[in-house]
XYZ file of C-alpha atoms in Angstrom:
365
model
C 0.000 0.000 0.000
C 1.270 3.511 -0.721
C 2.431 5.332 2.406
C 1.911 9.066 2.840
C 4.087 11.217 5.105
C 2.991 14.714 6.159
C 4.495 17.106 8.693
C 2.226 19.340 10.791
C 2.902 22.082 13.299
C 1.948 21.710 16.962
C 0.869 25.143 18.188
C 0.273 24.187 21.842
C 0.926 21.196 24.068
C -2.533 19.760 23.356
C -2.840 20.835 19.715
C -3.687 18.131 17.195
C -5.430 20.433 14.717
C -2.871 19.691 12.005
C -3.832 16.036 12.043
C -7.530 16.914 12.118
C -7.087 19.255 9.160
C -5.420 16.587 7.000
C -8.320 14.240 7.721
C -10.983 16.901 7.134
C -9.317 17.915 3.856
C -9.449 14.333 2.621
C -5.704 13.771 2.399
C -6.321 10.471 4.197
C -8.935 9.081 6.565
C -8.343 8.682 10.284
C -8.214 4.904 10.104
C -5.339 5.121 7.580
C -2.951 6.596 10.180
C -0.448 3.951 11.229
C 2.241 5.941 13.095
C 3.213 9.389 14.352
C 6.714 10.679 15.159
C 6.866 14.080 16.813
C 8.628 16.657 18.939
C 6.982 18.219 21.987
C 8.039 21.292 23.887
C 8.811 19.901 27.340
C 12.137 19.390 29.054
C 12.901 16.053 27.397
C 13.442 14.437 30.791
C 11.826 11.676 32.780
C 9.048 14.026 33.940
C 8.300 15.491 30.506
C 4.533 15.089 30.455
C 4.114 17.101 27.251
C 4.647 13.775 25.510
C 1.577 12.334 27.218
C -0.472 15.466 26.450
C 0.403 15.302 22.747
C -0.220 11.573 22.665
C -3.675 12.001 24.206
C -4.589 14.809 21.803
C -3.551 12.961 18.644
C -5.214 9.714 19.676
C -8.363 11.648 20.517
C -8.580 12.964 16.947
C -8.180 9.448 15.527
C -11.013 8.146 17.726
C -13.286 11.129 17.071
C -12.874 11.127 13.295
C -12.397 7.427 12.632
C -14.017 4.075 13.144
C -11.475 2.534 15.484
C -12.101 2.151 19.178
C -9.931 3.778 21.796
C -8.312 0.417 22.483
C -7.486 -0.016 18.789
C -6.092 3.510 18.465
C -3.974 2.873 21.562
C -2.008 0.345 19.492
C -0.938 2.972 16.924
C 2.752 3.725 17.615
C 3.323 7.363 18.508
C 6.933 8.208 19.298
C 7.070 11.575 21.038
C 10.486 13.085 21.717
C 10.375 15.860 24.297
C 12.434 19.014 24.162
C 12.500 21.685 21.437
C 15.639 23.459 22.569
C 17.116 26.268 20.500
C 15.363 26.790 17.184
C 13.632 23.394 17.023
C 9.850 23.697 16.666
C 7.130 21.385 18.013
C 5.753 19.301 15.165
C 4.641 15.822 14.146
C 5.187 13.681 11.077
C 2.127 11.572 10.363
C 2.299 8.327 8.400
C -0.777 6.911 6.687
C -1.102 3.733 4.636
C -3.731 4.378 1.974
C -5.530 2.415 -0.690
C -4.047 3.059 -4.090
C -2.270 1.527 -7.054
C 1.185 0.106 -6.707
C 4.128 1.568 -8.545
C 6.585 0.189 -11.106
C 8.342 -2.945 -9.829
C 11.747 -1.343 -10.389
C 11.021 1.754 -8.281
C 11.239 1.595 -4.510
C 8.828 3.758 -2.553
C 8.226 4.404 1.131
C 6.885 1.440 3.083
C 6.151 1.136 6.783
C 5.842 -1.685 9.244
C 4.836 -1.358 12.869
C 5.069 -3.688 15.813
C 4.661 -3.641 19.565
C 7.061 -5.899 21.444
C 6.452 -8.145 24.396
C 6.549 -6.462 27.809
C 9.994 -5.203 28.779
C 10.449 -5.689 32.493
C 12.432 -3.114 34.481
C 15.120 -5.680 35.312
C 15.687 -6.278 31.562
C 16.385 -2.642 30.630
C 20.062 -2.292 29.762
C 20.565 -6.036 29.471
C 20.683 -8.669 26.685
C 17.087 -9.774 27.323
C 15.916 -6.371 26.088
C 18.140 -6.660 22.997
C 16.452 -9.933 22.048
C 12.951 -8.562 22.701
C 13.539 -5.505 20.517
C 15.205 -7.527 17.744
C 12.178 -9.818 17.544
C 9.893 -6.782 17.290
C 11.988 -5.211 14.512
C 11.868 -8.422 12.470
C 8.094 -8.492 12.927
C 7.807 -4.887 11.738
C 9.990 -5.638 8.696
C 7.690 -8.500 7.730
C 4.672 -6.212 8.001
C 6.401 -3.637 5.794
C 7.175 -6.250 3.154
C 10.911 -5.666 3.537
C 13.061 -8.751 3.006
C 16.479 -7.142 2.613
C 17.767 -5.306 5.731
C 19.636 -2.871 3.472
C 16.237 -1.537 2.364
C 15.584 -0.356 5.939
C 16.542 3.308 6.370
C 14.944 4.329 9.655
C 13.758 2.505 12.750
C 12.008 4.714 15.274
C 11.317 3.176 18.651
C 9.835 4.174 21.957
C 10.668 2.043 24.978
C 10.172 2.202 28.724
C 12.750 3.719 31.038
C 13.180 3.167 34.740
C 11.297 5.161 37.336
C 11.512 4.949 41.102
C 8.266 2.963 41.038
C 9.465 0.365 38.530
C 12.865 0.114 40.236
C 11.120 -0.628 43.530
C 8.841 -3.120 41.771
C 11.854 -5.043 40.461
C 13.456 -5.047 43.903
C 10.249 -6.345 45.515
C 10.263 -9.246 43.077
C 13.864 -10.080 43.923
C 15.548 -8.593 40.853
C 18.302 -6.048 40.361
C 18.234 -3.230 37.808
C 21.003 -1.941 35.572
C 20.916 1.529 37.175
C 19.098 3.120 40.092
C 19.053 6.534 38.366
C 15.924 7.139 36.243
C 17.584 9.788 34.049
C 20.567 7.516 33.362
C 18.147 4.778 32.383
C 16.850 6.913 29.498
C 20.180 6.737 27.684
C 20.626 3.092 28.629
C 17.166 2.116 27.387
C 17.787 3.933 24.117
C 21.183 2.310 23.637
C 19.991 -1.198 24.429
C 17.118 -0.751 22.005
C 19.500 0.441 19.287
C 21.581 -2.703 19.729
C 18.397 -4.734 19.305
C 17.754 -2.907 16.029
C 21.345 -3.516 14.928
C 21.079 -7.231 15.719
C 17.822 -7.559 13.784
C 19.337 -5.865 10.721
C 22.594 -7.800 10.837
C 24.685 -4.733 11.595
C 26.265 -6.429 14.633
C 26.281 -9.752 16.464
C 24.383 -10.124 19.727
C 26.320 -8.078 22.326
C 27.304 -9.282 25.753
C 25.960 -7.604 28.848
C 29.349 -5.999 29.411
C 29.289 -4.370 25.964
C 25.927 -2.658 26.438
C 26.546 0.991 27.201
C 30.320 0.596 27.013
C 31.508 -0.661 23.601
C 30.817 2.444 21.536
C 32.064 0.771 18.356
C 28.771 -1.136 18.336
C 25.944 0.889 16.826
C 23.083 0.979 14.358
C 23.210 3.451 11.478
C 19.404 3.597 11.185
C 18.102 3.419 14.764
C 16.445 6.394 16.439
C 15.436 5.372 19.930
C 13.468 7.314 22.502
C 12.139 6.255 25.883
C 9.531 7.447 28.327
C 7.380 6.681 31.318
C 4.177 6.147 29.362
C 4.661 2.552 28.147
C 6.042 -0.854 29.142
C 6.784 -2.292 25.689
C 8.779 -1.252 22.653
C 6.772 0.583 20.024
C 8.609 -0.013 16.756
C 8.226 1.771 13.425
C 10.329 0.450 10.531
C 10.588 2.618 7.425
C 12.215 1.586 4.179
C 11.732 1.447 0.437
C 9.875 -1.414 -1.249
C 9.781 -1.945 -5.008
C 6.281 -1.539 -6.387
C 4.871 -0.021 -3.198
C 3.579 3.022 -5.029
C 3.156 6.505 -3.646
C 5.310 9.618 -4.078
C 7.735 9.243 -1.162
C 11.155 7.706 -0.617
C 13.440 7.489 2.400
C 17.221 7.459 2.719
C 19.785 7.583 5.483
C 23.348 8.437 6.397
C 25.220 9.338 9.593
C 26.576 12.537 11.065
C 30.165 11.906 12.128
C 29.983 14.734 14.643
C 27.695 17.575 15.705
C 28.797 19.835 12.831
C 28.544 17.288 10.033
C 26.036 19.022 7.764
C 27.276 16.860 4.890
C 25.835 13.841 6.683
C 22.375 15.421 6.490
C 22.771 16.242 2.816
C 23.953 12.648 2.200
C 20.732 11.287 3.706
C 18.650 13.571 1.488
C 20.587 12.425 -1.573
C 20.222 8.793 -0.509
C 16.458 9.307 -0.407
C 16.515 10.163 -4.092
C 16.924 13.901 -4.619
C 19.483 15.122 -7.133
C 21.394 18.003 -5.579
C 24.310 20.158 -6.708
C 27.765 19.565 -5.291
C 27.337 22.376 -2.765
C 23.585 22.368 -2.056
C 21.534 25.141 -0.491
C 18.114 24.910 1.242
C 16.583 26.568 -1.811
C 17.524 23.458 -3.845
C 15.020 21.420 -1.831
C 11.886 23.290 -2.865
C 8.939 21.590 -1.191
C 10.247 18.066 -1.744
C 11.698 17.425 1.717
C 9.124 16.118 4.203
C 11.452 15.953 7.207
C 14.789 14.841 8.555
C 15.174 12.689 11.663
C 18.387 12.865 13.687
C 19.890 11.463 16.863
C 22.777 13.219 18.565
C 24.915 13.274 21.679
C 27.707 15.276 23.239
C 30.952 13.584 22.289
C 32.126 11.617 25.350
C 35.702 12.628 24.523
C 34.695 16.241 25.320
C 36.229 17.367 22.040
C 34.799 18.541 18.738
C 37.162 18.709 15.766
C 40.107 19.110 18.075
C 38.513 21.797 20.217
C 37.723 21.323 23.909
C 34.041 21.133 24.819
C 32.678 21.923 28.298
C 29.002 20.905 28.177
C 29.686 17.611 29.961
C 30.909 19.629 32.954
C 27.914 21.966 33.039
C 25.893 21.483 36.220
C 23.345 24.167 35.306
C 22.135 22.990 31.880
C 22.289 19.282 31.062
C 24.417 18.408 28.049
C 21.405 16.725 26.423
C 19.743 20.106 26.026
C 22.904 21.809 24.798
C 23.743 19.274 22.095
C 20.110 19.038 20.972
C 20.032 22.791 20.526
C 23.323 22.823 18.610
C 22.492 19.968 16.240
C 18.980 21.332 15.774
C 20.541 24.555 14.540
C 22.746 22.669 12.078
C 19.787 20.668 10.759
C 17.559 23.739 10.464
C 20.302 25.576 8.570
C 20.592 22.676 6.114
C 16.863 22.293 5.508
C 15.779 25.902 5.933
C 13.063 24.662 8.302
C 13.298 24.643 12.123
C 10.660 21.898 12.392
C 13.251 19.113 12.392
C 13.195 15.943 14.481
C 16.307 15.986 16.655
C 16.522 13.654 19.611
C 19.303 13.093 22.136
C 20.609 10.115 24.136
C 22.173 8.540 21.042
C 24.062 5.733 22.784
C 24.772 2.980 20.196
C 22.951 5.074 17.559
C 25.461 6.143 14.955
C 29.122 6.790 15.671
C 30.089 8.118 19.078
C 29.660 11.896 19.140
C 27.555 11.801 15.993
C 24.329 10.033 15.097
C 22.119 8.595 12.370
C 20.152 10.763 9.940
C 17.099 9.745 7.918
C 15.350 11.867 5.310
C 11.957 11.472 3.650
C 11.407 13.182 0.313
C 8.729 13.447 -2.341
C 10.111 12.202 -5.658
C 6.994 12.164 -7.809
């Protein structure tokens, strides 16, 4: 089935009018929506409840305007990344699978597969059991997308649980240990463990040992974008790739940013998606063909950037997550000419250390 991808602005923490407008204008029907990936304006931390507010608003529109029940809509993956630091703007990219003719068998077009994993227990976060659970979910999502070749996968967006004081205490009551007793630290660890699960499913790496999780930074996925939050206990998985004959006007590509200033990595993803660009491209070369770019980033653990000393890791006033998100968001907005870019932090095992993966969705015809 052809897959549509549309980006809408979020004008307040409970605003889902952009989604409602697309449905009311007949771009797609509510029951066609299969996934949402968005940025909300909270602090991006454990207690960022703007993610829950956005989630509730968007699901409410799907129930109100569609034929699915609330329980059915609850199964639609919605990956909300909190924190619009710097120039980043709150927005959502909506994916809808619509009825329509297929395309030529020699032309790959955007395809999507979604899956919800088995329950991830708090004692499994940061450990090989979580890697295996996520990998099984990714393979399931690939099957649903009709993707046989892992090299046709260009973006895997996940949302997984992190640890809270409540779930830590629950594990202890049941006689289990947890990988960390710090909820904020568990965000990065959950993201990284999930990314390794993606990498295992796609054949990018072998199954890691427990000692490698969070420590061997040479292990990473080039297509994983992993977020975590308090609002779920399973992995929500969205696999995006290109499938020959899928039909529709959109394609997806990917690359990696080698560091926080690697604008060429963003341009490479846009080219990989199928746009012909000049040797030294400018935002004006994109026209209206770029739907969105999706990036993960992190402050380089070496505390250096291109040979220059960085101090954000020592900052006790503003967490380095917020600083690097703001910086990379500025780079991405300068490349695309649009501040509504999806930039998420905690990129452990997602792209090279100090950099991160980039995916781009474009309209090619």
